[in-house]
Coordinates of C-alpha atoms in Angstrom, one line a residue:
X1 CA -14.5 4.4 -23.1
X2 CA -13.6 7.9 -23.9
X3 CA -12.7 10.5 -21.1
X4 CA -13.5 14.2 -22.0
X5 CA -12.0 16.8 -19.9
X6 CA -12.4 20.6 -19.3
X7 CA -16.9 20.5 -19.9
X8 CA -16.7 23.7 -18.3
X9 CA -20.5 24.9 -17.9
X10 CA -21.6 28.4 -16.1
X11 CA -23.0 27.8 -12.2
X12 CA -26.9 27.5 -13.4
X13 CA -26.4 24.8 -15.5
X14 CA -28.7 21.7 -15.9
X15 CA -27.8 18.6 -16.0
X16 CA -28.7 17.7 -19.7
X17 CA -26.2 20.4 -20.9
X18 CA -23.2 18.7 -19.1
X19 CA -24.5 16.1 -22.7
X20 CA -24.5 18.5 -24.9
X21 CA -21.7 20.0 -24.0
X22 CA -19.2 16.9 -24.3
X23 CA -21.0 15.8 -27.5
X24 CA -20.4 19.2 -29.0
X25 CA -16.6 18.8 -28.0
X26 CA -16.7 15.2 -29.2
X27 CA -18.1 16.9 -32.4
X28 CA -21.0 14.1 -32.9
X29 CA -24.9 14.3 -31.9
X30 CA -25.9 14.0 -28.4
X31 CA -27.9 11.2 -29.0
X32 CA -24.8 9.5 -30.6
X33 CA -23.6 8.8 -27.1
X34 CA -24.7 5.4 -25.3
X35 CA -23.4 6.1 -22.0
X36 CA -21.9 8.8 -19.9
X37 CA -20.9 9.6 -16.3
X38 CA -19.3 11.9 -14.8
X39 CA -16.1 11.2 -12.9
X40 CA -14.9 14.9 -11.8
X41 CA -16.4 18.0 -10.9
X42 CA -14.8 21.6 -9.5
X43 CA -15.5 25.0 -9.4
X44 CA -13.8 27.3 -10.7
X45 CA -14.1 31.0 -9.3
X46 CA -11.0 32.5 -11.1
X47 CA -13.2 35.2 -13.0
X48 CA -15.2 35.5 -9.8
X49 CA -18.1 36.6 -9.0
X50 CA -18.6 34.6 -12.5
X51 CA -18.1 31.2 -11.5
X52 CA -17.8 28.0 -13.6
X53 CA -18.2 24.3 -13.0
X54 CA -15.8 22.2 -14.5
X55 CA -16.2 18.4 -15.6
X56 CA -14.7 15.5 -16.5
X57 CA -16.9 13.1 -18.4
X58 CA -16.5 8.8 -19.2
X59 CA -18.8 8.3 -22.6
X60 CA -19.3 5.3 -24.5
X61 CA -20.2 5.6 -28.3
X62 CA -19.9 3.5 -31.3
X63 CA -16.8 3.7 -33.6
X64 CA -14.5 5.0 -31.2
X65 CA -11.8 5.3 -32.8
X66 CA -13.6 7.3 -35.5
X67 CA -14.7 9.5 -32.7
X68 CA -11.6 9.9 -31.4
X69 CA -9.7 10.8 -35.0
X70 CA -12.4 13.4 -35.4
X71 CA -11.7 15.2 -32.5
X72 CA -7.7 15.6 -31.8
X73 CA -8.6 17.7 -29.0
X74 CA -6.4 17.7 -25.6
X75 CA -9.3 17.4 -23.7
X76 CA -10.6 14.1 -25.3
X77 CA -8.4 10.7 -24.6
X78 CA -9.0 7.5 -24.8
X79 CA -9.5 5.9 -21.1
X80 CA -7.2 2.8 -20.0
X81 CA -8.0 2.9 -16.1
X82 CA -7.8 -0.3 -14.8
X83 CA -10.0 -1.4 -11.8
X84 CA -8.8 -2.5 -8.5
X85 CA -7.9 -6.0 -8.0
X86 CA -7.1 -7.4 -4.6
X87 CA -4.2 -10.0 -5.3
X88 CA -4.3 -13.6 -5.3
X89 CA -3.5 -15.4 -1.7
X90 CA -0.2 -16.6 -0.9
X91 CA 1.0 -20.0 0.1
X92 CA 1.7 -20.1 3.6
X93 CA -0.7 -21.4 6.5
X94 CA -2.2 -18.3 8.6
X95 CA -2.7 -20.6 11.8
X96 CA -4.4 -18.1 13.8
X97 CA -6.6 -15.3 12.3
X98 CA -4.7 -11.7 11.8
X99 CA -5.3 -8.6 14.2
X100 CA -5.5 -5.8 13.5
X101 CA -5.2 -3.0 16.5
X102 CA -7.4 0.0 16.3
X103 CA -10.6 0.8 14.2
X104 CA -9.6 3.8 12.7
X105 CA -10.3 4.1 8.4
X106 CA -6.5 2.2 8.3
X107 CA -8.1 -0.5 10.8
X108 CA -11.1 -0.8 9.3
X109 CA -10.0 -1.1 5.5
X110 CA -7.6 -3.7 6.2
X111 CA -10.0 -5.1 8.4
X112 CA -12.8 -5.4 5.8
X113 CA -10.4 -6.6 2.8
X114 CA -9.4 -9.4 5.1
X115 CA -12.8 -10.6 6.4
X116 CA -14.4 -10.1 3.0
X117 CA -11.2 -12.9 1.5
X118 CA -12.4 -15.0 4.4
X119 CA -9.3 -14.4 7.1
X120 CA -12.1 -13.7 10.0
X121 CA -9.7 -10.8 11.7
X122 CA -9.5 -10.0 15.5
X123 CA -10.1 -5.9 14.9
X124 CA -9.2 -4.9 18.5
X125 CA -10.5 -1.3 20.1
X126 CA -9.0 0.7 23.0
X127 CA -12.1 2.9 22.6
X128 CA -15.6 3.2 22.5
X129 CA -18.2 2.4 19.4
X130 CA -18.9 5.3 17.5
X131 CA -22.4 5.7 18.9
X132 CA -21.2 5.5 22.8
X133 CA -18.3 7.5 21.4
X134 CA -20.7 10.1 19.8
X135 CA -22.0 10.3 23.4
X136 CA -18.7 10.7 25.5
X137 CA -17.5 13.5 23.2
X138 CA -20.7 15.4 23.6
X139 CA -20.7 15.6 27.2
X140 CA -16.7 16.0 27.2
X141 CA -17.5 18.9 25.6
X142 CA -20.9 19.8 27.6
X143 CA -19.2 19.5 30.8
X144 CA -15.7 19.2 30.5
X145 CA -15.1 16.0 32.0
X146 CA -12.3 13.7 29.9
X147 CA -12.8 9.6 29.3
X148 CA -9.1 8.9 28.2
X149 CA -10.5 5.6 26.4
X150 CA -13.2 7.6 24.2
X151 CA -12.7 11.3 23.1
X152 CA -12.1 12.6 19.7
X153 CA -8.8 10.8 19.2
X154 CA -9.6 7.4 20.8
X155 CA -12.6 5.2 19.5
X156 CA -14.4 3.4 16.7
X157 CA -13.2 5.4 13.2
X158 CA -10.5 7.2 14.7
X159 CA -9.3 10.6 15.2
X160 CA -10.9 11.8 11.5
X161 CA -14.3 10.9 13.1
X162 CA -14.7 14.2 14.2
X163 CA -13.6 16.0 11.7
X164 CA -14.9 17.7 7.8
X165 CA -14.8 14.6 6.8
X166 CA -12.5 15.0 4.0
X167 CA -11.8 12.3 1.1
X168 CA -9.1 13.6 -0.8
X169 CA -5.6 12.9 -0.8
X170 CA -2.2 13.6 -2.8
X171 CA -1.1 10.1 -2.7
X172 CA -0.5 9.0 -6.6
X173 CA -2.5 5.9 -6.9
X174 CA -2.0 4.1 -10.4
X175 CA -3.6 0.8 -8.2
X176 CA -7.3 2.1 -8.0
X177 CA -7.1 2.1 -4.0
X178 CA -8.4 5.7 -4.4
X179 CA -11.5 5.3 -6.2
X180 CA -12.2 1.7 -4.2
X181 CA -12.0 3.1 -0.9
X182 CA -14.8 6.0 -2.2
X183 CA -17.0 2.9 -3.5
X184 CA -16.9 1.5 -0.5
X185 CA -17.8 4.5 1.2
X186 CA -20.9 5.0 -1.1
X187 CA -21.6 1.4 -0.1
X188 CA -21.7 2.2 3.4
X189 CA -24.2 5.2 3.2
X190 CA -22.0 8.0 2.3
X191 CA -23.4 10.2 -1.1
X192 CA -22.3 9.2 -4.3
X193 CA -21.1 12.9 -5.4
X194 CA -18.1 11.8 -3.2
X195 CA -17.0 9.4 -6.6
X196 CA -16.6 12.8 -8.7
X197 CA -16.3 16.2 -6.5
X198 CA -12.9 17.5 -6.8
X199 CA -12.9 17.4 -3.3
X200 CA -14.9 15.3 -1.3
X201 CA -16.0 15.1 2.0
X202 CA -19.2 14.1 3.8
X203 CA -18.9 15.3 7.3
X204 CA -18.7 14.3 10.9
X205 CA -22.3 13.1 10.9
X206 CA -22.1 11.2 7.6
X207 CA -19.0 9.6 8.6
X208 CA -20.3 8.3 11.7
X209 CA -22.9 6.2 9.7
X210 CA -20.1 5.0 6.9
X211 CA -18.1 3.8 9.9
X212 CA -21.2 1.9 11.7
X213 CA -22.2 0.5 8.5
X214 CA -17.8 -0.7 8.2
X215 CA -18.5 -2.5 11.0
X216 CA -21.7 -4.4 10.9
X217 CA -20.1 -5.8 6.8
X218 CA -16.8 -6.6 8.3
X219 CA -19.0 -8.9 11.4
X220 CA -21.0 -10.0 8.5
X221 CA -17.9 -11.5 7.0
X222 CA -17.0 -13.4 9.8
X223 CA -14.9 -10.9 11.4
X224 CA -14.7 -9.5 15.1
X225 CA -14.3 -6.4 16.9
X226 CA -13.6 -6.1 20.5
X227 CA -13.8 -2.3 21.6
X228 CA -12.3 -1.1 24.8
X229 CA -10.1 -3.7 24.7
X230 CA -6.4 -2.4 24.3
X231 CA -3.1 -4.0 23.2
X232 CA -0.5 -3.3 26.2
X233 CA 2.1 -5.0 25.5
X234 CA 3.2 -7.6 22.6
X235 CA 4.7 -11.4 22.9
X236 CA 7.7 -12.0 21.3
X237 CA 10.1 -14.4 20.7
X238 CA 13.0 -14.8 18.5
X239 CA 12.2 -11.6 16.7
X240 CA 8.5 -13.1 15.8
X241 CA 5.3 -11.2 17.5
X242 CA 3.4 -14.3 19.0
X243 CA 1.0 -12.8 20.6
X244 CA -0.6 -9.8 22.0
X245 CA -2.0 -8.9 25.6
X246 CA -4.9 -7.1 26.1
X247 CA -5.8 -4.8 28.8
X248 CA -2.7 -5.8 30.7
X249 CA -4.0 -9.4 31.5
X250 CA -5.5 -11.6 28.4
X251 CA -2.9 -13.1 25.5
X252 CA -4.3 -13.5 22.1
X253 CA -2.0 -15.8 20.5
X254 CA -1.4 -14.7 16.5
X255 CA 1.2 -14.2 14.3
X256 CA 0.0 -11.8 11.9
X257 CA -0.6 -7.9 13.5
X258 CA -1.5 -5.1 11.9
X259 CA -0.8 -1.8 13.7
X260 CA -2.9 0.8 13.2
X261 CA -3.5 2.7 16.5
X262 CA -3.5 6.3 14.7
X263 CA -1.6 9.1 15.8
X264 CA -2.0 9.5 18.9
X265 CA -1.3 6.4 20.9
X266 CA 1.2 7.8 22.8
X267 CA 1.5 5.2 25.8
X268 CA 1.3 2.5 22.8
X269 CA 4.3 3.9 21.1
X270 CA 6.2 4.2 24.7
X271 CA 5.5 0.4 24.9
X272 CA 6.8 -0.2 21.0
X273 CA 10.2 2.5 22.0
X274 CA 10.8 -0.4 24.9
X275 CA 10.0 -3.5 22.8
X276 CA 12.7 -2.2 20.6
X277 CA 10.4 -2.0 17.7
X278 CA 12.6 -0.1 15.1
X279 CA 11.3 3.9 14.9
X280 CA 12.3 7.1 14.8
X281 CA 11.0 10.8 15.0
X282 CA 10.3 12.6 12.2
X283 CA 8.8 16.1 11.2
X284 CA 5.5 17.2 11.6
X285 CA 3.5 20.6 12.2
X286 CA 2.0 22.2 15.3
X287 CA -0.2 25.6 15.1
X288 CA -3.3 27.4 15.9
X289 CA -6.8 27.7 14.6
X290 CA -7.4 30.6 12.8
X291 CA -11.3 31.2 12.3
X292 CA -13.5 33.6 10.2
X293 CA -16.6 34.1 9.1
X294 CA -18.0 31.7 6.8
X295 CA -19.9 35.2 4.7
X296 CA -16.1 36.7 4.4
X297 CA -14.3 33.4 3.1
X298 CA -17.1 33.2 0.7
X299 CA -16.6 36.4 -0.4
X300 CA -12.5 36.2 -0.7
X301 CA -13.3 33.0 -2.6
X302 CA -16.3 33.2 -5.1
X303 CA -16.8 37.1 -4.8
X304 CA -20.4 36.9 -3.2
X305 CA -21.3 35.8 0.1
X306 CA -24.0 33.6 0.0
X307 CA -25.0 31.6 -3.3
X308 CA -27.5 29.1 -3.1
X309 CA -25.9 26.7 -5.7
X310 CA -22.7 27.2 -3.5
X311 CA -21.3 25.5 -0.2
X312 CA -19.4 27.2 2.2
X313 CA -16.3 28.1 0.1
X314 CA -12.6 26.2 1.1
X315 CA -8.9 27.7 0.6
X316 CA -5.8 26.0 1.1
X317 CA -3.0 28.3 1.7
X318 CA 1.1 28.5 1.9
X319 CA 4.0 30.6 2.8
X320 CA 7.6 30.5 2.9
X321 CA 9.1 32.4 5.5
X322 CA 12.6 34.0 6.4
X323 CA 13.5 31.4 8.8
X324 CA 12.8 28.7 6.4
X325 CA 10.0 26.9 8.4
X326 CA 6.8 26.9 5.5
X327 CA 3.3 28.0 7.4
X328 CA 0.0 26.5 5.5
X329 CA -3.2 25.6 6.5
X330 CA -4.5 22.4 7.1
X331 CA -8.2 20.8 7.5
X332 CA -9.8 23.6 6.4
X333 CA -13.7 23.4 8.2
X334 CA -15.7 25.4 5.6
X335 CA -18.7 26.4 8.3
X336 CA -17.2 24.3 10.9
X337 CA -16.1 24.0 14.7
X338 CA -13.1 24.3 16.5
X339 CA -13.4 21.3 18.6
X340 CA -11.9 20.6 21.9
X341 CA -9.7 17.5 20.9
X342 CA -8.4 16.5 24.1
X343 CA -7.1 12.8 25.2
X344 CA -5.2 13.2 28.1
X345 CA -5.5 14.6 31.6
X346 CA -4.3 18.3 32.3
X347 CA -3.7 18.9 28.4
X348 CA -5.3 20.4 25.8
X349 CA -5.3 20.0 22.0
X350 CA -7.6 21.3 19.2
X351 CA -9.2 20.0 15.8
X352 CA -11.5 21.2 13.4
X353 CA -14.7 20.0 12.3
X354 CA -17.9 20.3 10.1
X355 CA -20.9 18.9 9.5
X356 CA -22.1 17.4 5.7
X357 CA -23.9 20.5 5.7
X358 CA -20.9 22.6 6.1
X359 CA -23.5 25.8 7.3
X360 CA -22.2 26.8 10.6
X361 CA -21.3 30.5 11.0
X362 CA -17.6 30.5 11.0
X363 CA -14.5 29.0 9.2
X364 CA -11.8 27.9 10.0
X365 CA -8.6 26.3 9.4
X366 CA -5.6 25.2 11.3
X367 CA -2.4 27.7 10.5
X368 CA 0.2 25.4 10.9
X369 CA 4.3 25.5 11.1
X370 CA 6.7 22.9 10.2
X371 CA 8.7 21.7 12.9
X372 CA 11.8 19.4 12.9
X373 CA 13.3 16.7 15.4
X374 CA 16.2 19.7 15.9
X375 CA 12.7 21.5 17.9
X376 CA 12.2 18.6 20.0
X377 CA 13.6 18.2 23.5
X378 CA 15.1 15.3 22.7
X379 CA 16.6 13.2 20.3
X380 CA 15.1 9.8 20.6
X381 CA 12.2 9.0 18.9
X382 CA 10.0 10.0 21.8
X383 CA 10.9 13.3 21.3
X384 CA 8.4 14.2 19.2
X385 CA 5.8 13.5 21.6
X386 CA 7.3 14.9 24.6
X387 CA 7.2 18.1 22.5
X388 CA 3.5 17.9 21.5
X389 CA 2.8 17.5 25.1
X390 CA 4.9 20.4 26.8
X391 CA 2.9 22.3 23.8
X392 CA -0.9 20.8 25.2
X393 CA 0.3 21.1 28.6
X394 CA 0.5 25.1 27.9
X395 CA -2.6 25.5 26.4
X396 CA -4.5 23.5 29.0
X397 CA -2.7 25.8 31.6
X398 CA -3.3 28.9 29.9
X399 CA -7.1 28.1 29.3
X400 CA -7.7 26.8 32.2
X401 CA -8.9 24.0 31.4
X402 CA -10.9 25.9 28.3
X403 CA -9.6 26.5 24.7
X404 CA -7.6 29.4 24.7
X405 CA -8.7 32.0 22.8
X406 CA -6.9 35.1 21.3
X407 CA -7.5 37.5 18.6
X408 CA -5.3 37.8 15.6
X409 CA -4.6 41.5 16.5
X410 CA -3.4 40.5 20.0
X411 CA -1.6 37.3 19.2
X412 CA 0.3 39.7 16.4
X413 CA 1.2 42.7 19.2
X414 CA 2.6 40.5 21.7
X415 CA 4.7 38.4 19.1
X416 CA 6.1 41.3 17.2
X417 CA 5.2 44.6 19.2
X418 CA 3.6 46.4 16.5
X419 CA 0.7 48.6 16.7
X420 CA -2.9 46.2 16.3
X421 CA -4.6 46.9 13.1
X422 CA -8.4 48.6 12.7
X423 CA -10.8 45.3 12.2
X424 CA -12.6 44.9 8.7
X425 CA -14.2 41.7 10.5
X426 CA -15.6 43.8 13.4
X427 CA -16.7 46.8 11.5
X428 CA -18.8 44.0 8.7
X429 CA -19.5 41.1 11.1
X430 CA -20.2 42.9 14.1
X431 CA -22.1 39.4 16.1
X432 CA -18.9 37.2 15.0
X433 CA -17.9 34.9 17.7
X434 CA -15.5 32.0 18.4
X435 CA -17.4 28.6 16.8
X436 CA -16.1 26.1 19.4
X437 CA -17.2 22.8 20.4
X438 CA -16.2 22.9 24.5
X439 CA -15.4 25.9 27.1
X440 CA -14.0 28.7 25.8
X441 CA -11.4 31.5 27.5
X442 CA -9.8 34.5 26.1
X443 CA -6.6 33.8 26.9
X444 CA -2.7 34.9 25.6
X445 CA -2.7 32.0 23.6
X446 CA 0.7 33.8 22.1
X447 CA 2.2 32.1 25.5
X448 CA 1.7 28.3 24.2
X449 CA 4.4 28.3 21.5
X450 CA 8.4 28.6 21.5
X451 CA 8.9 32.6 20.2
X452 CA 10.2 31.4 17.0
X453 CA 7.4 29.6 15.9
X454 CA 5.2 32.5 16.8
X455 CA 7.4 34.7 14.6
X456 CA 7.2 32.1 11.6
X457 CA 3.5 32.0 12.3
X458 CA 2.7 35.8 12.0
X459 CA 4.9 35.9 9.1
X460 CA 2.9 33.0 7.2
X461 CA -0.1 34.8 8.0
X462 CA 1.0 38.1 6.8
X463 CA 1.9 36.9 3.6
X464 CA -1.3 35.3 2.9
X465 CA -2.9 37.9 4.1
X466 CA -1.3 40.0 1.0
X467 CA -2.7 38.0 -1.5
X468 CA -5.8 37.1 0.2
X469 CA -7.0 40.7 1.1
X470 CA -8.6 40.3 4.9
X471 CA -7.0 36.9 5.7
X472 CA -4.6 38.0 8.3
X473 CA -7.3 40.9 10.0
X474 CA -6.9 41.1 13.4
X475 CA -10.1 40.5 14.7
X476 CA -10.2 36.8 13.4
X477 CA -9.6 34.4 16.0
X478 CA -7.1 32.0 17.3
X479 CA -7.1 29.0 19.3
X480 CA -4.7 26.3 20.2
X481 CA -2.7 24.1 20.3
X482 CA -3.2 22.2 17.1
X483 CA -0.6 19.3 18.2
X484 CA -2.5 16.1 16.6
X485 CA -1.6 17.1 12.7
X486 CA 0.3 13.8 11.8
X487 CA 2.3 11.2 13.6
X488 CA 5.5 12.4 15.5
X489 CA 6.8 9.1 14.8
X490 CA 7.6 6.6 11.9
X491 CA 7.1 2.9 13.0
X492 CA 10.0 1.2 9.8
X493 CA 8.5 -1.4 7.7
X494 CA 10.0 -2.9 4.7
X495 CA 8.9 -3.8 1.2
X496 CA 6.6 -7.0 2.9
X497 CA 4.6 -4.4 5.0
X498 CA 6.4 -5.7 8.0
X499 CA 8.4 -4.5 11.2
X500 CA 11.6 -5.9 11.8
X501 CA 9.7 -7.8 14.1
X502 CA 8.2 -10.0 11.8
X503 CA 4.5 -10.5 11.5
X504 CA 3.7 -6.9 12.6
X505 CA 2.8 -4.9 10.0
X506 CA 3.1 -1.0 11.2
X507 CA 0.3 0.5 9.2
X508 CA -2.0 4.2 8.5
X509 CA -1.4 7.2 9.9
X510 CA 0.2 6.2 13.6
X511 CA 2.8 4.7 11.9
X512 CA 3.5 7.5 9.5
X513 CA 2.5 6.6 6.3
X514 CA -0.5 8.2 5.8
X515 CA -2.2 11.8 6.5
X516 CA -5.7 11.6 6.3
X517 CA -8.9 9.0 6.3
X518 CA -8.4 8.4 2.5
X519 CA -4.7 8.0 2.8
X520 CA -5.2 5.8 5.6
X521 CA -7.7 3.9 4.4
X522 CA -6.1 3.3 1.4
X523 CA -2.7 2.2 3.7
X524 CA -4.9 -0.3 5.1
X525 CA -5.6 -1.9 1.9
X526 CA -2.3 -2.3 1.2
X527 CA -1.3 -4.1 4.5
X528 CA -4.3 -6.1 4.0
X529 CA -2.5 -6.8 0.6
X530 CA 0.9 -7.4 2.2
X531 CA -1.0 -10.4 4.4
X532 CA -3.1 -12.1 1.3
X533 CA 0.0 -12.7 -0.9
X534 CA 2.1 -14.3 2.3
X535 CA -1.2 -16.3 3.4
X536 CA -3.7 -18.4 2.7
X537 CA -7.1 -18.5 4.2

C-alpha cells in the first residue's frame, strides 16, 4: 500500500480527478492503480476566497517498489499502519463479571470491547436512556424545570451527547484506537466521511443514534445496562473494591470496576474524596460563550459567506496574555446552540451544540481561561469543584434562573472602562439574536467571574480580534458560565489501569484522562485492555 499526500484539488472538483490526480503524482496511468481510498480530507482557505481541498490517498498498484523509486516525492510513502488488535486474555479467574459505571463514549467503549471478548459487563446508569434523555432535556429547556438524574450532563452517552459531536482528538495514537473507535462509529449509523474528514463530527442528532445502536450490540453480546441506577458508595476491604451499592440500598458484588462517571459527578467524587480513593485537583478552564453569526465566521474563514460545497466554517483560536493565563476557544458549534447545561438545583452552566447539519444561524464557541488549583478556594482536591459551583451559582443568580446574556461591548466597558466600540455585527446583521437552547436574560454576565479572569478574558479576545478582523466586535454575544470544560479532578491510576484500590480502574474523562468523546472512548478501550490481559473470560 502506498499513501499519497498533499492531492490538493480546487473546491468544484469531481471525484474521478481526486484518481487522476494521485496517479499523475505517482507518475503512472490511472488505470495502473488497483485500489484507492481516501483516508484524509481538509480544506484549505489560506488563498481565500480561492479555496482548496486537500487529500490524502491509500492506493494499491503492481510493482511497488518500482512505483515508489519512480517517484521520490515527499508526498508519496510507503504505508506500514498496523490495525488495531485487542490483546490476548490474561490468566486469572474474573469470578464475577466487570462493571463498568456510567454510559458515557469511555463507558460504552470499554463496555463493548468487553461484552464483544465474552466478559458480559454490568454497565451501570445514574441517568436516563438517550431517548427519555432526549425528552427530559427538551422540556428542561421548554420549561425550565431540572431532573438532576437526566440533563445534558447526566444520561446514556454522556455529557458529549449534546454537543457538535466532534471526533477529533490530539491524543498520538500509534495503537489504532483512533481509527477503531471511528469504525465503530460508522458501524453504529454514523457517516462514513467521519473515517477521512480532517475533522469530524456528526452532530447531536447523529450521535444520539450511534449511542442507541452502542447499546442494543453491547446487550447483543451478552452485556447489561441498568440506567437510573447509581453507584453511591463502594465495598471495600483490605484495599480491594468488593462490591458496589446501588441507589443507596442494593450491593453488586464484583471485583473488577471501571469508573467512568464523566466530569461532572460531583457527589460521586465527594463519596471517592471520603473513601480515600487517591486524587487530586488539577487545572482546567472556565469561560463564556462567545457567539456570532454563522454568515460572518464564514466570511473571516473562507472569504464568502455562503458556499454551497461548504459547511458552516470552524476556527480554533489562542492567546497569551500579560498575566500569563492562555484564553482559547473550545467546542467550536459551527451553526450551533448555546445550550442550557445545567445539572444541579439553583446553578447554571452552559455548553455548546449543533446539529449534523451544522445550519443554525449563529456560531459559537466557548472563550475560555486557564485556571489553576492556586484559583480555587481550597486546596483539597474538592476545590476544584467548589470553585466551578460558586462560578454556576452566579450565573444562575444573575440570570435568574435564565442564561445570562451580555454583549461583547458591555462585558468589555464594565471589565476595563473603556468607551464601547461602533458594531460591524449590528450595522451587517441587523436580525442577529442570541441562538440558545433554554430561557434567556440580558444580564451583567461580567458579574459571574473573579475580575482577573475577566481581564485575561478581554485581553484573549482583543488579541484575536487583531488577527481575526471582527472577532472581538462588541455586538457579539456572551453567555455563561462555561464551568463543565474538563474534569476538576484526576482520579491516580497506575501502569495496570488501576486505583490504589485495586480492581477499580479510574477511566475517560471524569477521571482526567481524556477531553473529548474520541479521547474518551478511546480511554475506554484501553481500560477494557487493562482488564483482558489480567483476566480471563
Amino acid at each position: 500500500m502506498i499513501r499519497v499526500n498533499q492531492v490538493k484539488l480546487p473546491l468544484d472538483h469531481r471525484q474521478e480527478d481526486i484518481l487522476h490526480r494521485t496517479a499523475k503524482i505517482l507518475r503512472i496511468a490511472p488505470d495502473k492503480i488497483r485500489s484507492w481510498q481516501i483516508v484524509k480530507k481538509s480544506i484549505d482557505a489560506r488563498k481565500k476566497p480561492e479555496i482548496m481541498v486537500i487529500y490524502s490517498v491509500d492506493v494499491q498498484v503492481d510493482a511497488q517498489d518500482r512505483v515508489l523509486a519512480g517517484c521520490r516525492n515527499a508526498q508519496v510513502q510507503a504505508l506500514h499502519d498496523k490495525p488495531y488488535r485487542f490483546p490476548q486474555p490474561g490468566t486469572e479467574i474474573l469470578a464475577s463479571r466487570p462493571v463498568i459505571i456510567g454510559t458515557g463514549p469511555a463507558g460504552l467503549l470499554c463496555g463493548y470491547f468487553l461484552a464483544r471478548y465474552g466478559y458480559r459487563p454490568l454497565l451501570l446508569e445514574r441517568g436516563r436512556c438517550v431517548e427519555q434523555r432526549q425528552e427530559d432535556v427538551e422540556r428542561f429547556w421548554r420549561e425550565g424545570v431540572l431532573d438532576p438524574a437526566s440533563n445534558v450532563q447526566f444520561g446514556e452517552g454522556g455529557a458529549g451527547t449534546f454537543s457538535d459531536g466532534k471526533l477529533n482528538t490530539l491524543n498520538r495514537d500509534k495503537f489504532g484506537r483512533n481509527r477503531e473507535v471511528l469504525r465503530i462509529f460508522v458501524e453504529a449509523g454514523a457517516p462514513e466521511e467521519i473515517l477521512y474528514e480532517s475533522k469530524p463530527h456528526i452532530g447531536t442528532d447523529i450521535l444520539r443514534l450511534v449511542v442507541r445502536s452502542l447499546r442494543e450490540q453491547i446487550i447483543s453480546w451478552g452485556g447489561e445496562i441498568r440506567f437510573e441506577a447509581q453507584v453511591t458508595d463502594l465495598c471495600l476491604q483490605q484495599g480491594h473494591i468488593t462490591g458496589v451499592v446501588v441507589n443507596h440500598e442494593e450491593i453488586i458484588e464484583c471485583e473488577a470496576v471501571v469508573l467512568a462517571v464523566g466530569h461532572s459527578a460531583r457527589d460521586t467524587f465527594a463519596m471517592l474524596y471520603e473513601r480515600k480513593v487517591p486524587m487530586e485537583a488539577k487545572s482546567f478552564a472556565v469561560g463564556l460563550r462567545m457567539e456570532h453569526p454563522r454568515r460572518m465566521i464564514n466570511r473571516l474563514q473562507y472569504g464568502q459567506e455562503e458556499h454551497p460545497l461548504l459547511s458552516a466554517a470552524s476556527y480554533k483560536v489562542t492567546a497569551q496574555t500579560s498575566s500569563g493565563r492562555g484564553v482559547y476557544s473550545f467546542c467550536m458549534c459551527p451553526g450551533g446552540y448555546v445550550v442550557n447545561a445545567s445539572s444541579e438545583h439553583d446553578m447554571l452552566a452552559v455548553n455548546g451544540m449543533s446539529y449534523s447539519g451544522r445550519d443554525g444561524s449563529n456560531s459559537n464557541s466557548a472563550m475560555i481561561v486557564t485556571v489553576t488549583p492556586a484559583d480555587y478556594p481550597d486546596a483539597s482536591p474538592m476545590g476544584g469543584i467548589a470553585f466551578q459551583r460558586e462560578l454556576e451559582e452566579r450565573a444562575y443568580r444573575i440570570g435568574r434562573g435564565a442564561v445570562p446574556v451580555e454583549t461583547y461591548g458591555d462585558y468589555r466597558y464594565a471589565v476595563t472602562k473603556e468607551p464601547i466600540q461602533d458594531s460591524a455585527i449590528r450595522r451587517t446583521y441587523p436580525d442577529f439574536a442570541p441562538a440558545v437552547k433554554g430561557a434567556v436574560r440580558l444580564s451583567p454576565v461580567h458579574d459571574i467571574m473573579p475580575q482577573a479572569l475577566n481581564e485575561a478574558l478581554v485581553e484573549g479576545i482583543d488579541s484575536i480580534g487583531q488577527t481575526m478582523y471582527g472577532f472581538a466586535d462588541s455586538g457579539a454575544y456572551l453567555s455563561g458560565i462555561e464551568s463543565r470544560t474538563s474534569s476538576p479532578v484526576r482520579i491516580m491510576r497506575d501502569e495496570t489501569g488501576q486505583s490504589q484500590v485495586r480492581g477499580l480502574y479510574p477511566c475517560g474523562e471524569g477521571a482526567g484522562y481524556a477531553g473529548g468523546i474520541t479521547s474518551a472512548a478511546m480511554d475506554g478501550m484501553l481500560i477494557a485492555e487493562k482488564i483482558r490481559v489480567k483476566y480471563k473470560k
